[in-house]
XYZ file of N, CA and C in Angstrom:
369
model
N -19.442 -42.987 -23.830
C -19.476 -42.434 -25.169
C -18.299 -42.985 -25.965
N -18.551 -43.395 -27.188
C -17.517 -43.983 -28.027
C -16.522 -42.953 -28.521
N -15.431 -43.449 -29.020
C -14.407 -42.568 -29.577
C -14.463 -42.628 -31.094
N -14.059 -41.582 -31.731
C -14.038 -41.544 -33.191
C -12.693 -40.995 -33.638
N -12.219 -41.469 -34.755
C -10.975 -40.975 -35.322
C -11.290 -39.739 -36.148
N -10.641 -38.636 -35.833
C -10.879 -37.391 -36.556
C -9.535 -36.807 -36.972
N -9.563 -35.998 -38.004
C -8.364 -35.310 -38.454
C -8.332 -33.918 -37.851
N -7.198 -33.566 -37.311
C -6.980 -32.226 -36.801
C -6.410 -31.402 -37.953
N -6.434 -30.096 -37.830
C -5.892 -29.268 -38.903
C -4.403 -29.546 -39.075
N -3.920 -29.567 -40.314
C -2.490 -29.796 -40.529
C -1.669 -28.655 -39.940
N -0.486 -28.973 -39.518
C 0.366 -27.979 -38.892
C 1.763 -28.070 -39.481
N 2.520 -27.007 -39.317
C 3.900 -27.010 -39.772
C 4.816 -27.653 -38.743
N 4.280 -27.940 -37.567
C 5.075 -28.546 -36.514
C 5.129 -30.051 -36.704
N 6.021 -30.693 -36.003
C 6.204 -32.134 -36.140
C 5.328 -32.885 -35.153
N 4.034 -32.756 -35.289
C 3.134 -33.557 -34.466
C 2.170 -34.293 -35.375
N 1.601 -35.341 -34.852
C 0.693 -36.164 -35.636
C -0.658 -35.468 -35.754
N -1.227 -35.338 -36.957
C -2.501 -34.635 -37.123
C -3.716 -35.470 -36.739
N -3.521 -36.675 -36.230
C -4.640 -37.517 -35.829
C -4.811 -37.468 -34.324
N -6.049 -37.480 -33.877
C -6.307 -37.557 -32.440
C -7.598 -38.316 -32.231
N -7.769 -38.826 -31.034
C -9.002 -39.512 -30.696
C -9.960 -38.518 -30.075
N -11.167 -38.433 -30.632
C -12.169 -37.546 -30.057
C -12.756 -38.234 -28.837
N -12.975 -37.500 -27.824
C -13.554 -38.064 -26.613
C -13.106 -37.267 -25.411
N -13.402 -37.768 -24.229
C -13.078 -37.020 -23.021
C -11.588 -36.749 -22.849
N -10.733 -37.701 -23.235
C -9.307 -37.493 -22.995
C -8.632 -36.738 -24.135
N -9.091 -36.924 -25.377
C -8.516 -36.289 -26.574
C -7.001 -36.451 -26.632
N -6.521 -37.645 -26.315
C -5.081 -37.893 -26.395
C -4.658 -37.961 -27.855
N -3.536 -37.383 -28.154
C -3.023 -37.387 -29.524
C -2.474 -38.769 -29.859
N -2.825 -39.255 -31.058
C -2.240 -40.519 -31.499
C -0.771 -40.286 -31.801
N 0.044 -41.163 -31.340
C 1.473 -41.013 -31.519
C 1.869 -41.504 -32.902
N 2.507 -40.651 -33.670
C 2.949 -41.050 -35.012
C 3.989 -42.154 -34.954
N 4.589 -42.317 -33.789
C 5.545 -43.403 -33.626
C 4.828 -44.743 -33.733
N 3.521 -44.774 -33.447
C 2.726 -45.994 -33.579
C 2.101 -46.075 -34.966
N 1.524 -44.987 -35.462
C 0.756 -45.011 -36.709
C 1.640 -45.133 -37.952
N 2.710 -44.386 -38.026
C 3.546 -44.378 -39.231
C 4.172 -45.743 -39.532
N 4.759 -46.430 -38.556
C 5.305 -47.755 -38.874
C 4.239 -48.756 -39.310
N 3.026 -48.640 -38.782
C 1.958 -49.545 -39.198
C 1.605 -49.349 -40.662
N 1.516 -48.102 -41.091
C 1.191 -47.813 -42.490
C 2.286 -48.362 -43.405
N 3.538 -48.121 -43.035
C 4.658 -48.639 -43.824
C 4.630 -50.163 -43.838
N 4.348 -50.780 -42.688
C 4.295 -52.240 -42.595
C 3.262 -52.814 -43.557
N 2.045 -52.257 -43.564
C 0.989 -52.787 -44.425
C 1.383 -52.704 -45.896
N 1.930 -51.570 -46.313
C 2.323 -51.411 -47.710
C 3.474 -52.346 -48.091
N 4.473 -52.468 -47.233
C 5.639 -53.299 -47.551
C 5.258 -54.776 -47.614
N 4.557 -55.271 -46.607
C 4.195 -56.694 -46.583
C 3.255 -57.024 -47.737
N 2.277 -56.153 -47.991
C 1.334 -56.396 -49.077
C 2.055 -56.420 -50.423
N 2.882 -55.412 -50.672
C 3.583 -55.304 -51.952
C 4.557 -56.465 -52.153
N 5.300 -56.812 -51.114
C 6.256 -57.914 -51.212
C 5.542 -59.235 -51.497
N 4.448 -59.496 -50.797
C 3.709 -60.740 -51.012
C 3.091 -60.774 -52.403
N 2.555 -59.646 -52.864
C 1.978 -59.587 -54.205
C 3.054 -59.840 -55.265
N 4.221 -59.260 -55.078
C 5.323 -59.441 -56.026
C 5.786 -60.898 -56.051
N 5.975 -61.490 -54.861
C 6.434 -62.883 -54.783
C 5.421 -63.828 -55.425
N 4.142 -63.660 -55.103
C 3.130 -64.563 -55.660
C 3.001 -64.391 -57.170
N 3.176 -63.169 -57.653
C 3.142 -62.944 -59.101
C 4.336 -63.627 -59.778
N 5.513 -63.503 -59.161
C 6.713 -64.133 -59.721
C 6.615 -65.655 -59.706
N 5.872 -66.194 -58.734
C 5.700 -67.645 -58.657
C 4.623 -68.152 -59.603
N 3.963 -67.226 -60.306
C 2.982 -67.614 -61.304
C 1.564 -67.780 -60.784
N 1.285 -67.258 -59.600
C -0.070 -67.350 -59.070
C -0.993 -66.460 -59.890
N -2.247 -66.831 -59.979
C -3.236 -65.997 -60.644
C -3.577 -64.778 -59.802
N -4.287 -63.856 -60.416
C -4.656 -62.599 -59.758
C -5.431 -62.831 -58.466
N -6.427 -63.721 -58.516
C -7.280 -63.943 -57.343
C -6.486 -64.508 -56.170
N -5.687 -65.504 -56.418
C -4.924 -66.127 -55.345
C -3.829 -65.198 -54.829
N -3.166 -64.478 -55.727
C -2.095 -63.571 -55.312
C -2.632 -62.434 -54.452
N -3.761 -61.854 -54.857
C -4.318 -60.758 -54.058
C -4.844 -61.263 -52.721
N -5.433 -62.460 -52.699
C -5.905 -63.033 -51.438
C -4.746 -63.284 -50.484
N -3.666 -63.844 -50.983
C -2.498 -64.101 -50.142
C -1.886 -62.800 -49.633
N -1.888 -61.766 -50.455
C -1.316 -60.481 -50.049
C -2.125 -59.840 -48.934
N -3.441 -59.883 -49.053
C -4.281 -59.322 -47.997
C -4.172 -60.135 -46.711
N -4.059 -61.442 -46.838
C -3.908 -62.286 -45.653
C -2.578 -62.008 -44.956
N -1.521 -61.830 -45.727
C -0.211 -61.554 -45.141
C -0.174 -60.192 -44.464
N -0.861 -59.208 -45.032
C -0.810 -57.858 -44.482
C -1.708 -57.674 -43.267
N -2.742 -58.481 -43.141
C -3.635 -58.312 -41.987
C -2.999 -58.935 -40.750
N -3.419 -58.449 -39.599
C -2.836 -58.878 -38.332
C -3.901 -59.339 -37.360
N -3.460 -59.886 -36.254
C -4.359 -60.295 -35.182
C -4.452 -59.183 -34.137
N -5.014 -58.038 -34.538
C -5.107 -56.922 -33.610
C -6.073 -57.190 -32.467
N -7.060 -58.047 -32.692
C -7.996 -58.363 -31.622
C -7.256 -59.011 -30.458
N -6.350 -59.910 -30.769
C -5.554 -60.557 -29.737
C -4.622 -59.555 -29.064
N -4.038 -58.655 -29.840
C -3.145 -57.643 -29.273
C -3.888 -56.720 -28.315
N -5.112 -56.334 -28.668
C -5.906 -55.477 -27.788
C -6.232 -56.220 -26.496
N -6.644 -57.478 -26.609
C -6.995 -58.260 -25.420
C -5.796 -58.428 -24.488
N -4.633 -58.706 -25.046
C -3.436 -58.880 -24.224
C -3.037 -57.563 -23.570
N -3.091 -56.458 -24.310
C -2.717 -55.157 -23.749
C -3.657 -54.738 -22.629
N -4.958 -54.949 -22.815
C -5.928 -54.578 -21.779
C -5.763 -55.471 -20.555
N -5.574 -56.767 -20.769
C -5.419 -57.687 -19.637
C -4.120 -57.435 -18.876
N -3.073 -57.062 -19.583
C -1.776 -56.875 -18.945
C -1.625 -55.506 -18.299
N -2.014 -54.448 -19.018
C -1.747 -53.095 -18.552
C -2.978 -52.349 -18.058
N -4.170 -52.853 -18.313
C -5.390 -52.163 -17.905
C -5.991 -51.388 -19.062
N -7.295 -51.151 -18.970
C -8.027 -50.519 -20.075
C -7.657 -49.059 -20.274
N -7.164 -48.376 -19.249
C -6.865 -46.950 -19.369
C -5.379 -46.689 -19.607
N -4.636 -47.710 -19.994
C -3.198 -47.550 -20.188
C -2.879 -47.041 -21.591
N -1.691 -46.497 -21.713
C -1.223 -46.053 -23.030
C -1.006 -47.237 -23.968
N -0.639 -48.383 -23.413
C -0.443 -49.577 -24.229
C -1.756 -50.034 -24.859
N -2.837 -49.980 -24.090
C -4.144 -50.357 -24.638
C -4.575 -49.377 -25.719
N -4.310 -48.081 -25.508
C -4.639 -47.082 -26.526
C -3.830 -47.324 -27.795
N -2.542 -47.615 -27.624
C -1.691 -47.857 -28.794
C -2.137 -49.100 -29.559
N -2.616 -50.120 -28.859
C -3.049 -51.330 -29.563
C -4.355 -51.126 -30.312
N -5.155 -50.149 -29.921
C -6.389 -49.871 -30.665
C -6.120 -49.061 -31.923
N -4.943 -48.474 -32.027
C -4.590 -47.713 -33.222
C -4.450 -48.646 -34.423
N -4.016 -49.884 -34.192
C -3.809 -50.845 -35.278
C -5.003 -51.019 -36.186
N -6.184 -51.398 -35.657
C -7.351 -51.544 -36.531
C -7.798 -50.227 -37.166
N -7.573 -49.112 -36.471
C -7.951 -47.816 -37.047
C -7.096 -47.478 -38.261
N -5.876 -47.967 -38.269
C -4.983 -47.748 -39.406
C -5.175 -48.851 -40.450
N -5.364 -50.094 -39.987
C -5.425 -51.249 -40.886
C -6.582 -51.163 -41.877
N -7.761 -50.832 -41.414
C -8.947 -50.862 -42.282
C -8.832 -49.881 -43.450
N -8.534 -48.592 -43.226
C -8.437 -47.697 -44.389
C -7.266 -48.024 -45.322
N -6.144 -48.473 -44.758
C -4.999 -48.800 -45.610
C -5.321 -50.001 -46.493
N -5.899 -51.058 -45.915
C -6.238 -52.233 -46.717
C -7.343 -51.926 -47.722
N -8.258 -51.051 -47.369
C -9.290 -50.645 -48.324
C -8.662 -49.919 -49.510
N -7.692 -49.054 -49.238
C -6.971 -48.397 -50.324
C -6.202 -49.388 -51.181
N -5.642 -50.408 -50.541
C -4.915 -51.433 -51.290
C -5.834 -52.257 -52.177
N -7.102 -52.390 -51.807
C -8.070 -53.083 -52.668
C -8.155 -52.381 -54.016
N -8.284 -51.059 -53.986
C -8.388 -50.305 -55.237
C -7.079 -50.338 -56.023
N -5.959 -50.322 -55.323
C -4.670 -50.374 -56.011
C -4.478 -51.713 -56.711
N -4.791 -52.816 -56.022
C -4.585 -54.134 -56.632
C -5.584 -54.378 -57.762
N -6.780 -53.816 -57.668
C -7.722 -53.917 -58.791
C -7.183 -53.161 -59.999
N -6.601 -51.998 -59.779
C -6.026 -51.203 -60.860
C -4.843 -51.940 -61.494
N -3.986 -52.527 -60.651
C -2.841 -53.283 -61.168
C -3.322 -54.479 -61.985
N -4.332 -55.190 -61.474
C -4.860 -56.354 -62.192
C -5.436 -55.991 -63.545
N -6.146 -54.859 -63.618
C -6.716 -54.420 -64.897
C -5.644 -53.910 -65.854
N -4.679 -53.170 -65.325
C -3.643 -52.586 -66.174
C -2.748 -53.667 -66.778
N -2.415 -54.662 -66.000
C -1.515 -55.719 -66.476
C -2.256 -56.879 -67.117
N -3.582 -56.802 -67.128
C -4.416 -57.892 -67.661
C -3.988 -59.235 -67.054
N -3.917 -59.217 -65.734
C -3.470 -60.371 -64.961
C -4.544 -61.440 -64.981
N -4.206 -62.626 -65.403
C -5.172 -63.731 -65.507
C -5.590 -64.204 -64.119
N -6.872 -64.542 -63.970
C -7.351 -65.013 -62.660
C -6.698 -66.313 -62.288
């Protein structure tokens, strides 16, 4: 049976509200998820700013920003599974990357479209 990312009820305690649904129901460690979210925003924003300052058009600047922010998580998952085994914590942590990457980059699509429209950035 596959696993799905679900939100647990928010709590006043310092635990991560995300968990993997399935037989093990192991809690996703915020030590893995939080730095990934910060990484995507920082790399994307920095690359977008640099390309804009260099005079790149909207299309090229946004493409370069998305390329810089995306990672080779497929390779990371393969290496973690081959090195530590499929049931290891390292393999679980490496699968968190794509689960975080897709929604964050999707949100960045809407943000960069809004920035492009607001600033009337030439293609």
